[in-house]
Amino acid sequence: MLYSSVPAHEKRAAFRARLASGELLRFPGAFNPLSARLIQEKGFEGVYISGAVIAADLGLPDIGLTTLTEVAGRGRQISRMTDLPTLIDADTGFGEPMNVARTVQELEDAGVAGLHIEDQVNPKRCGHLDGKAVVGLDTATKRIRAAVDARRDPNLLIMARTDVRAVEGLQAAVDRAKALVDAGADAIFPEAMADLSEFEAVRNAVDVPVLANMTEFGKSELFSAAQLASAGINIVIHPVSLLRIAMGAAERGLDTLVRDGSLKAEVPGMQTRARLYELLDYSGYTAFDTNVFDFEVPTGR
């Protein structure tokens, strides 16, 4: 009922412990707080909060138009709804070192377990689009040092994302990953790797956890969890997948409504009222105070 009963600092400590186990942690992307609850119920290890999804939810492209306030707000809404650790996309940190420091503290207050800061030129663009530009190594490492220095909970995971692979090649990505770890990054997110061997090259180059981004329609092949685990990857995210599935279903439903004048044909594929109420824990609210909120939870449709 209401929000997660697990404090943020406990989620962070649990996240660190799971990462230390060496297992592959699966973080599907939540497009809203309710989908985060569903991710938890289905047995995943964490929830990812994508900057591209936040932008799309606002009707914007993923080109650095969202604000820290908007990202922190959505991070808070999702993080408080799940017992799982949340990892959030902090883009370039919304500015240079001092802005990065403030970003880290705002997101820490929002209850996330980890965040990643990237090395693109600000404003950034989607990591799987062409025409990206990255900052120099000095600026990239300053962002990470600022992030590490700003956190107050030492268990808040500071991950460095590098987009240099698409600009300067794999060896440049490996070299930058090493430098970002030296600057204090707790984990590395090498964006837009071409194949599994490239993930393995980064994995072999650093001694911190490595994340793989399995986004559809991108530069990377969609490897299975087993393949990524065999390559030594520690976290896999599916950032936009649930939004794409939901929007695909919404578009098909609207087409049906235009064609048939009714959604009767779509009802078998819909989440039922009973299932929605179960996910929302309506019965828990009823039990909490029947004098304030009392109704019967449907068990059928």
CSV table of N, CA and C in Angstrom, one decimal, residues 98-247:
chain,number,residue,atom,x,y,z
A,98,MET,N,29.9,21.7,-11.4
A,98,MET,CA,29.0,22.1,-10.3
A,98,MET,C,27.6,21.7,-10.5
A,99,ASN,N,27.1,21.7,-11.8
A,99,ASN,CA,25.8,21.2,-12.1
A,99,ASN,C,25.7,19.7,-11.9
A,100,VAL,N,26.7,19.0,-12.2
A,100,VAL,CA,26.8,17.6,-12.0
A,100,VAL,C,26.6,17.3,-10.5
A,101,ALA,N,27.3,18.0,-9.7
A,101,ALA,CA,27.3,17.8,-8.2
A,101,ALA,C,25.8,18.0,-7.7
A,102,ARG,N,25.2,19.1,-8.2
A,102,ARG,CA,23.8,19.3,-7.7
A,102,ARG,C,22.9,18.2,-8.2
A,103,THR,N,23.1,17.8,-9.5
A,103,THR,CA,22.3,16.7,-10.0
A,103,THR,C,22.4,15.4,-9.2
A,104,VAL,N,23.6,15.1,-8.7
A,104,VAL,CA,23.8,13.9,-7.9
A,104,VAL,C,23.0,14.0,-6.6
A,105,GLN,N,23.0,15.2,-6.0
A,105,GLN,CA,22.4,15.3,-4.7
A,105,GLN,C,20.8,15.3,-4.9
A,106,GLU,N,20.4,15.9,-5.9
A,106,GLU,CA,18.9,15.9,-6.2
A,106,GLU,C,18.4,14.5,-6.5
A,107,LEU,N,19.2,13.7,-7.2
A,107,LEU,CA,18.8,12.4,-7.5
A,107,LEU,C,18.9,11.5,-6.3
A,108,GLU,N,19.9,11.7,-5.5
A,108,GLU,CA,20.1,11.0,-4.2
A,108,GLU,C,18.9,11.2,-3.3
A,109,ASP,N,18.4,12.5,-3.2
A,109,ASP,CA,17.2,12.8,-2.5
A,109,ASP,C,16.0,12.2,-3.1
A,110,ALA,N,16.0,11.9,-4.4
A,110,ALA,CA,14.8,11.3,-5.0
A,110,ALA,C,14.7,9.8,-4.7
A,111,GLY,N,15.8,9.2,-4.1
A,111,GLY,CA,15.7,7.8,-3.7
A,111,GLY,C,16.3,6.8,-4.6
A,112,VAL,N,17.0,7.3,-5.7
A,112,VAL,CA,17.5,6.3,-6.6
A,112,VAL,C,18.7,5.5,-6.0
A,113,ALA,N,19.0,4.4,-6.5
A,113,ALA,CA,20.2,3.6,-6.0
A,113,ALA,C,21.4,3.9,-6.8
A,114,GLY,N,21.3,4.4,-8.0
A,114,GLY,CA,22.4,4.7,-8.8
A,114,GLY,C,22.0,5.6,-10.0
A,115,LEU,N,23.1,6.1,-10.6
A,115,LEU,CA,22.8,7.0,-11.7
A,115,LEU,C,24.0,6.9,-12.7
A,116,HIS,N,23.8,7.3,-13.9
A,116,HIS,CA,25.0,7.4,-14.8
A,116,HIS,C,25.1,8.7,-15.5
A,117,ILE,N,26.3,9.2,-15.6
A,117,ILE,CA,26.7,10.4,-16.2
A,117,ILE,C,27.5,10.1,-17.5
A,118,GLU,N,27.1,10.8,-18.6
A,118,GLU,CA,27.8,10.4,-19.8
A,118,GLU,C,28.8,11.5,-20.3
A,119,ASP,N,29.6,11.2,-21.3
A,119,ASP,CA,30.6,12.1,-21.8
A,119,ASP,C,30.3,12.7,-23.1
A,120,GLN,N,29.0,12.8,-23.4
A,120,GLN,CA,28.6,13.5,-24.6
A,120,GLN,C,28.7,15.0,-24.4
A,121,VAL,N,28.8,15.8,-25.5
A,121,VAL,CA,28.7,17.2,-25.5
A,121,VAL,C,27.3,17.6,-25.1
A,122,ASN,N,27.2,18.6,-24.3
A,122,ASN,CA,25.8,19.0,-23.8
A,122,ASN,C,25.3,20.2,-24.7
A,123,PRO,N,24.1,20.1,-25.3
A,123,PRO,CA,23.1,19.0,-25.1
A,123,PRO,C,23.4,17.8,-25.8
A,124,LYS,N,23.0,16.6,-25.2
A,124,LYS,CA,23.3,15.3,-25.8
A,124,LYS,C,22.3,14.9,-26.8
A,125,ARG,N,22.5,13.7,-27.3
A,125,ARG,CA,21.5,13.1,-28.2
A,125,ARG,C,21.4,11.6,-27.8
A,126,CYS,N,20.4,10.9,-28.3
A,126,CYS,CA,20.2,9.5,-28.0
A,126,CYS,C,21.5,8.8,-28.4
A,127,GLY,N,21.9,7.8,-27.5
A,127,GLY,CA,23.2,7.1,-27.7
A,127,GLY,C,23.3,6.2,-28.9
A,128,HIS,N,22.2,5.9,-29.5
A,128,HIS,CA,22.2,5.1,-30.7
A,128,HIS,C,21.8,5.8,-32.0
A,129,LEU,N,22.0,7.1,-32.0
A,129,LEU,CA,21.9,8.0,-33.2
A,129,LEU,C,23.2,8.3,-33.7
A,130,ASP,N,23.3,8.6,-35.0
A,130,ASP,CA,24.6,9.0,-35.5
A,130,ASP,C,24.8,10.5,-35.2
A,131,GLY,N,26.0,11.0,-35.4
A,131,GLY,CA,26.3,12.4,-35.3
A,131,GLY,C,26.6,12.8,-33.8
A,132,LYS,N,26.9,11.9,-32.9
A,132,LYS,CA,27.2,12.3,-31.6
A,132,LYS,C,28.5,13.0,-31.5
A,133,ALA,N,28.7,13.8,-30.5
A,133,ALA,CA,30.0,14.4,-30.2
A,133,ALA,C,30.3,14.2,-28.7
A,134,VAL,N,31.5,13.9,-28.4
A,134,VAL,CA,31.9,13.7,-27.0
A,134,VAL,C,32.9,14.8,-26.5
A,135,VAL,N,32.9,15.0,-25.2
A,135,VAL,CA,33.8,16.0,-24.6
A,135,VAL,C,35.2,15.4,-24.5
A,136,GLY,N,36.2,16.2,-24.3
A,136,GLY,CA,37.5,15.7,-24.0
A,136,GLY,C,37.6,14.9,-22.7
A,137,LEU,N,38.7,14.2,-22.6
A,137,LEU,CA,38.9,13.3,-21.4
A,137,LEU,C,38.9,14.1,-20.2
A,138,ASP,N,39.5,15.3,-20.2
A,138,ASP,CA,39.6,16.1,-19.0
A,138,ASP,C,38.2,16.5,-18.5
A,139,THR,N,37.3,16.9,-19.4
A,139,THR,CA,35.9,17.3,-19.0
A,139,THR,C,35.2,16.1,-18.5
A,140,ALA,N,35.3,14.9,-19.2
A,140,ALA,CA,34.6,13.7,-18.8
A,140,ALA,C,35.0,13.3,-17.4
A,141,THR,N,36.3,13.3,-17.1
A,141,THR,CA,36.7,12.9,-15.8
A,141,THR,C,36.3,13.9,-14.7
A,142,LYS,N,36.3,15.2,-15.0
A,142,LYS,CA,35.9,16.2,-14.1
A,142,LYS,C,34.4,15.9,-13.7
A,143,ARG,N,33.6,15.5,-14.6
A,143,ARG,CA,32.2,15.3,-14.3
A,143,ARG,C,32.1,14.1,-13.3
A,144,ILE,N,32.8,13.1,-13.6
A,144,ILE,CA,32.8,11.9,-12.7
A,144,ILE,C,33.3,12.3,-11.3
A,145,ARG,N,34.4,13.0,-11.2
A,145,ARG,CA,35.0,13.4,-9.9
A,145,ARG,C,33.9,14.2,-9.1
A,146,ALA,N,33.3,15.1,-9.9
A,146,ALA,CA,32.3,16.0,-9.2
A,146,ALA,C,31.1,15.2,-8.7
A,147,ALA,N,30.7,14.2,-9.4
A,147,ALA,CA,29.6,13.3,-9.0
A,147,ALA,C,30.0,12.5,-7.8
A,148,VAL,N,31.2,11.9,-7.8
A,148,VAL,CA,31.6,11.1,-6.6
A,148,VAL,C,31.8,12.0,-5.4
A,149,ASP,N,32.3,13.2,-5.6
A,149,ASP,CA,32.5,14.1,-4.4
A,149,ASP,C,31.2,14.6,-3.8
A,150,ALA,N,30.2,14.7,-4.7
A,150,ALA,CA,28.9,15.3,-4.2
A,150,ALA,C,28.0,14.3,-3.5
A,151,ARG,N,28.2,13.0,-3.7
A,151,ARG,CA,27.2,12.1,-3.0
A,151,ARG,C,27.5,12.1,-1.5
A,152,ARG,N,26.4,11.8,-0.8
A,152,ARG,CA,26.5,11.8,0.7
A,152,ARG,C,26.4,10.3,1.2
A,153,ASP,N,25.6,9.5,0.4
A,153,ASP,CA,25.5,8.1,0.8
A,153,ASP,C,26.6,7.4,-0.1
A,154,PRO,N,27.6,6.8,0.6
A,154,PRO,CA,28.7,6.2,-0.2
A,154,PRO,C,28.2,5.0,-1.0
A,155,ASN,N,27.0,4.5,-0.7
A,155,ASN,CA,26.5,3.3,-1.5
A,155,ASN,C,25.7,3.8,-2.7
A,156,LEU,N,25.5,5.1,-2.9
A,156,LEU,CA,24.9,5.6,-4.2
A,156,LEU,C,25.9,5.2,-5.3
A,157,LEU,N,25.5,4.5,-6.3
A,157,LEU,CA,26.3,4.0,-7.4
A,157,LEU,C,26.5,5.1,-8.4
A,158,ILE,N,27.8,5.5,-8.6
A,158,ILE,CA,28.1,6.5,-9.7
A,158,ILE,C,28.6,5.8,-10.9
A,159,MET,N,27.9,5.7,-11.9
A,159,MET,CA,28.3,5.0,-13.1
A,159,MET,C,28.7,6.0,-14.2
A,160,ALA,N,29.7,5.7,-14.9
A,160,ALA,CA,30.2,6.5,-16.0
A,160,ALA,C,29.8,5.9,-17.3
A,161,ARG,N,29.1,6.6,-18.1
A,161,ARG,CA,28.7,6.2,-19.5
A,161,ARG,C,29.6,6.9,-20.5
A,162,THR,N,30.2,6.1,-21.4
A,162,THR,CA,31.0,6.7,-22.5
A,162,THR,C,30.4,6.4,-23.8
A,163,ASP,N,30.3,7.4,-24.6
A,163,ASP,CA,29.7,7.3,-26.0
A,163,ASP,C,30.8,7.4,-27.1
A,164,VAL,N,32.1,7.3,-26.6
A,164,VAL,CA,33.2,7.5,-27.5
A,164,VAL,C,33.4,6.4,-28.6
A,165,ARG,N,32.8,5.2,-28.3
A,165,ARG,CA,32.9,4.1,-29.3
A,165,ARG,C,32.4,4.5,-30.7
A,166,ALA,N,31.3,5.2,-30.7
A,166,ALA,CA,30.7,5.6,-32.0
A,166,ALA,C,31.5,6.7,-32.7
A,167,VAL,N,32.3,7.4,-31.9
A,167,VAL,CA,33.0,8.6,-32.5
A,167,VAL,C,34.5,8.2,-32.8
A,168,GLU,N,35.2,7.5,-32.0
A,168,GLU,CA,36.6,7.2,-32.1
A,168,GLU,C,37.0,5.8,-32.2
A,169,GLY,N,36.0,4.9,-32.0
A,169,GLY,CA,36.3,3.4,-32.1
A,169,GLY,C,36.4,2.7,-30.7
A,170,LEU,N,36.6,1.4,-30.8
A,170,LEU,CA,36.6,0.6,-29.6
A,170,LEU,C,37.7,0.9,-28.7
A,171,GLN,N,38.9,1.0,-29.2
A,171,GLN,CA,40.1,1.2,-28.3
A,171,GLN,C,40.0,2.5,-27.5
A,172,ALA,N,39.4,3.5,-28.2
A,172,ALA,CA,39.2,4.8,-27.5
A,172,ALA,C,38.2,4.6,-26.3
A,173,ALA,N,37.2,3.7,-26.6
A,173,ALA,CA,36.2,3.4,-25.5
A,173,ALA,C,36.8,2.7,-24.4
A,174,VAL,N,37.7,1.7,-24.7
A,174,VAL,CA,38.4,1.0,-23.6
A,174,VAL,C,39.3,1.9,-22.8
A,175,ASP,N,40.0,2.8,-23.5
A,175,ASP,CA,41.0,3.7,-22.8
A,175,ASP,C,40.2,4.7,-21.9
A,176,ARG,N,39.1,5.2,-22.5
A,176,ARG,CA,38.3,6.1,-21.7
A,176,ARG,C,37.6,5.4,-20.5
A,177,ALA,N,37.2,4.2,-20.7
A,177,ALA,CA,36.6,3.5,-19.5
A,177,ALA,C,37.6,3.3,-18.4
A,178,LYS,N,38.8,3.0,-18.7
A,178,LYS,CA,39.9,2.9,-17.7
A,178,LYS,C,40.1,4.3,-17.0
A,179,ALA,N,40.1,5.3,-17.7
A,179,ALA,CA,40.3,6.7,-17.2
A,179,ALA,C,39.1,7.1,-16.3
A,180,LEU,N,37.9,6.7,-16.7
A,180,LEU,CA,36.7,7.1,-15.9
A,180,LEU,C,36.7,6.3,-14.5
A,181,VAL,N,37.2,5.0,-14.6
A,181,VAL,CA,37.3,4.3,-13.3
A,181,VAL,C,38.4,4.9,-12.4
A,182,ASP,N,39.5,5.3,-13.0
A,182,ASP,CA,40.5,6.0,-12.3
A,182,ASP,C,40.0,7.3,-11.6
A,183,ALA,N,39.0,7.9,-12.3
A,183,ALA,CA,38.4,9.2,-11.8
A,183,ALA,C,37.4,8.9,-10.6
A,184,GLY,N,37.1,7.6,-10.4
A,184,GLY,CA,36.2,7.3,-9.3
A,184,GLY,C,34.9,6.6,-9.7
A,185,ALA,N,34.7,6.3,-11.0
A,185,ALA,CA,33.4,5.7,-11.3
A,185,ALA,C,33.3,4.3,-10.7
A,186,ASP,N,32.1,4.0,-10.2
A,186,ASP,CA,31.9,2.7,-9.6
A,186,ASP,C,31.5,1.6,-10.6
A,187,ALA,N,31.1,2.0,-11.8
A,187,ALA,CA,30.7,1.1,-12.9
A,187,ALA,C,30.8,1.8,-14.2
A,188,ILE,N,30.8,1.0,-15.3
A,188,ILE,CA,31.0,1.6,-16.6
A,188,ILE,C,29.8,1.1,-17.5
A,189,PHE,N,29.4,2.1,-18.3
A,189,PHE,CA,28.3,1.9,-19.3
A,189,PHE,C,28.9,2.2,-20.6
A,190,PRO,N,29.4,1.2,-21.4
A,190,PRO,CA,29.9,1.5,-22.7
A,190,PRO,C,28.7,1.5,-23.7
A,191,GLU,N,28.4,2.6,-24.3
A,191,GLU,CA,27.2,2.8,-25.1
A,191,GLU,C,27.5,2.4,-26.6
A,192,ALA,N,26.5,1.8,-27.2
A,192,ALA,CA,26.5,1.4,-28.6
A,192,ALA,C,27.7,0.5,-29.0
A,193,MET,N,27.9,-0.5,-28.3
A,193,MET,CA,28.9,-1.6,-28.6
A,193,MET,C,28.3,-2.3,-29.8
A,194,ALA,N,29.2,-2.7,-30.8
A,194,ALA,CA,28.7,-3.3,-32.0
A,194,ALA,C,28.4,-4.8,-31.8
A,195,ASP,N,29.2,-5.5,-31.0
A,195,ASP,CA,29.0,-7.0,-30.8
A,195,ASP,C,29.5,-7.4,-29.5
A,196,LEU,N,29.3,-8.7,-29.2
A,196,LEU,CA,29.6,-9.2,-27.8
A,196,LEU,C,31.1,-9.1,-27.5
A,197,SER,N,31.9,-9.2,-28.5
A,197,SER,CA,33.4,-9.1,-28.3
A,197,SER,C,33.8,-7.7,-27.8
A,198,GLU,N,33.0,-6.7,-28.2
A,198,GLU,CA,33.3,-5.4,-27.8
A,198,GLU,C,32.9,-5.2,-26.3
A,199,PHE,N,31.8,-5.8,-25.9
A,199,PHE,CA,31.5,-5.8,-24.5
A,199,PHE,C,32.6,-6.5,-23.7
A,200,GLU,N,33.0,-7.6,-24.2
A,200,GLU,CA,34.1,-8.4,-23.5
A,200,GLU,C,35.4,-7.6,-23.4
A,201,ALA,N,35.7,-6.8,-24.4
A,201,ALA,CA,36.9,-6.0,-24.4
A,201,ALA,C,36.8,-5.0,-23.2
A,202,VAL,N,35.7,-4.3,-23.1
A,202,VAL,CA,35.5,-3.4,-22.0
A,202,VAL,C,35.6,-4.1,-20.6
A,203,ARG,N,34.9,-5.3,-20.6
A,203,ARG,CA,34.8,-6.1,-19.4
A,203,ARG,C,36.2,-6.5,-18.9
A,204,ASN,N,37.1,-6.8,-19.8
A,204,ASN,CA,38.4,-7.3,-19.5
A,204,ASN,C,39.4,-6.1,-19.2
A,205,ALA,N,38.9,-4.9,-19.5
A,205,ALA,CA,39.8,-3.7,-19.3
A,205,ALA,C,39.6,-3.1,-17.9
A,206,VAL,N,38.5,-3.3,-17.3
A,206,VAL,CA,38.2,-2.6,-16.0
A,206,VAL,C,37.8,-3.6,-14.9
A,207,ASP,N,38.0,-3.2,-13.7
A,207,ASP,CA,37.7,-4.1,-12.6
A,207,ASP,C,36.5,-3.7,-11.8
A,208,VAL,N,35.5,-3.0,-12.5
A,208,VAL,CA,34.3,-2.6,-11.9
A,208,VAL,C,33.1,-3.2,-12.7
A,209,PRO,N,31.9,-3.2,-12.2
A,209,PRO,CA,30.8,-3.7,-13.0
A,209,PRO,C,30.6,-3.0,-14.3
A,210,VAL,N,30.1,-3.7,-15.3
A,210,VAL,CA,29.9,-3.2,-16.6
A,210,VAL,C,28.4,-3.4,-17.0
A,211,LEU,N,27.8,-2.4,-17.6
A,211,LEU,CA,26.4,-2.5,-18.0
A,211,LEU,C,26.3,-2.6,-19.5
A,212,ALA,N,25.3,-3.4,-20.0
A,212,ALA,CA,25.0,-3.5,-21.4
A,212,ALA,C,23.6,-3.0,-21.6
A,213,ASN,N,23.5,-2.2,-22.7
A,213,ASN,CA,22.2,-1.6,-23.0
A,213,ASN,C,21.6,-2.3,-24.2
A,214,MET,N,20.5,-3.1,-23.9
A,214,MET,CA,19.9,-3.8,-24.9
A,214,MET,C,18.6,-3.1,-25.4
A,215,THR,N,18.8,-2.1,-26.2
A,215,THR,CA,17.7,-1.3,-26.7
A,215,THR,C,17.4,-1.7,-28.1
A,216,GLU,N,16.1,-1.8,-28.4
A,216,GLU,CA,15.7,-2.3,-29.7
A,216,GLU,C,16.0,-1.2,-30.8
A,217,PHE,N,16.2,-1.6,-32.0
A,217,PHE,CA,16.4,-0.6,-33.1
A,217,PHE,C,17.7,0.2,-32.9
A,218,GLY,N,18.6,-0.3,-32.2
A,218,GLY,CA,19.9,0.4,-31.9
A,218,GLY,C,21.1,-0.2,-32.6
A,219,LYS,N,22.2,0.3,-32.2
A,219,LYS,CA,23.5,-0.2,-32.8
A,219,LYS,C,23.9,-1.6,-32.3
A,220,SER,N,23.5,-2.0,-31.1
A,220,SER,CA,23.9,-3.3,-30.5
A,220,SER,C,22.9,-4.3,-30.9
A,221,GLU,N,23.4,-5.5,-31.1
A,221,GLU,CA,22.6,-6.7,-31.3
A,221,GLU,C,21.9,-7.0,-30.0
A,222,LEU,N,20.7,-7.6,-30.0
A,222,LEU,CA,19.9,-7.9,-28.8
A,222,LEU,C,20.4,-9.2,-28.3
A,223,PHE,N,21.4,-9.2,-27.4
A,223,PHE,CA,21.9,-10.4,-26.8
A,223,PHE,C,21.0,-10.9,-25.7
A,224,SER,N,21.0,-12.2,-25.5
A,224,SER,CA,20.2,-12.8,-24.4
A,224,SER,C,20.9,-12.5,-23.0
A,225,ALA,N,20.2,-12.7,-22.0
A,225,ALA,CA,20.8,-12.6,-20.6
A,225,ALA,C,21.9,-13.6,-20.5
A,226,ALA,N,21.7,-14.8,-21.0
A,226,ALA,CA,22.8,-15.9,-20.9
A,226,ALA,C,24.0,-15.5,-21.6
A,227,GLN,N,23.9,-14.9,-22.8
A,227,GLN,CA,25.1,-14.4,-23.6
A,227,GLN,C,25.8,-13.3,-22.9
A,228,LEU,N,25.1,-12.4,-22.3
A,228,LEU,CA,25.7,-11.3,-21.6
A,228,LEU,C,26.4,-11.8,-20.3
A,229,ALA,N,25.8,-12.7,-19.6
A,229,ALA,CA,26.4,-13.2,-18.4
A,229,ALA,C,27.7,-14.0,-18.7
A,230,SER,N,27.7,-14.7,-19.9
A,230,SER,CA,28.9,-15.4,-20.3
A,230,SER,C,30.0,-14.5,-20.6
A,231,ALA,N,29.7,-13.2,-21.0
A,231,ALA,CA,30.7,-12.2,-21.3
A,231,ALA,C,31.1,-11.5,-20.1
A,232,GLY,N,30.5,-11.8,-18.9
A,232,GLY,CA,30.9,-11.1,-17.7
A,232,GLY,C,30.2,-9.8,-17.4
A,233,ILE,N,29.1,-9.5,-18.2
A,233,ILE,CA,28.4,-8.3,-17.9
A,233,ILE,C,27.6,-8.4,-16.6
A,234,ASN,N,27.5,-7.3,-15.9
A,234,ASN,CA,26.9,-7.3,-14.6
A,234,ASN,C,25.5,-6.8,-14.5
A,235,ILE,N,25.2,-5.9,-15.4
A,235,ILE,CA,23.8,-5.3,-15.5
A,235,ILE,C,23.4,-5.2,-16.9
A,236,VAL,N,22.1,-5.6,-17.2
A,236,VAL,CA,21.6,-5.4,-18.5
A,236,VAL,C,20.3,-4.5,-18.3
A,237,ILE,N,20.2,-3.5,-19.2
A,237,ILE,CA,19.0,-2.6,-19.1
A,237,ILE,C,18.2,-2.8,-20.5
A,238,HIS,N,16.9,-2.7,-20.4
A,238,HIS,CA,16.0,-2.7,-21.5
A,238,HIS,C,15.3,-1.4,-21.4
A,239,PRO,N,15.9,-0.3,-21.8
A,239,PRO,CA,15.4,1.0,-21.3
A,239,PRO,C,14.0,1.4,-21.8
A,240,VAL,N,13.8,1.2,-23.1
A,240,VAL,CA,12.6,1.8,-23.7
A,240,VAL,C,11.5,0.7,-24.1
A,241,SER,N,11.9,-0.6,-23.8
A,241,SER,CA,11.1,-1.7,-24.3
A,241,SER,C,9.6,-1.7,-23.8
A,242,LEU,N,9.4,-1.5,-22.5
A,242,LEU,CA,8.0,-1.5,-22.1
A,242,LEU,C,7.2,-0.3,-22.7
A,243,LEU,N,7.8,0.9,-22.8
A,243,LEU,CA,7.1,2.0,-23.5
A,243,LEU,C,6.8,1.6,-24.9
A,244,ARG,N,7.7,1.0,-25.6
A,244,ARG,CA,7.5,0.7,-27.0
A,244,ARG,C,6.3,-0.4,-27.1
A,245,ILE,N,6.3,-1.3,-26.2
A,245,ILE,CA,5.3,-2.3,-26.2
A,245,ILE,C,3.9,-1.7,-25.9
A,246,ALA,N,3.9,-0.8,-24.9
A,246,ALA,CA,2.6,-0.2,-24.5
A,246,ALA,C,2.1,0.8,-25.6
A,247,MET,N,3.0,1.5,-26.2
A,247,MET,CA,2.6,2.5,-27.3
A,247,MET,C,2.2,1.7,-28.6
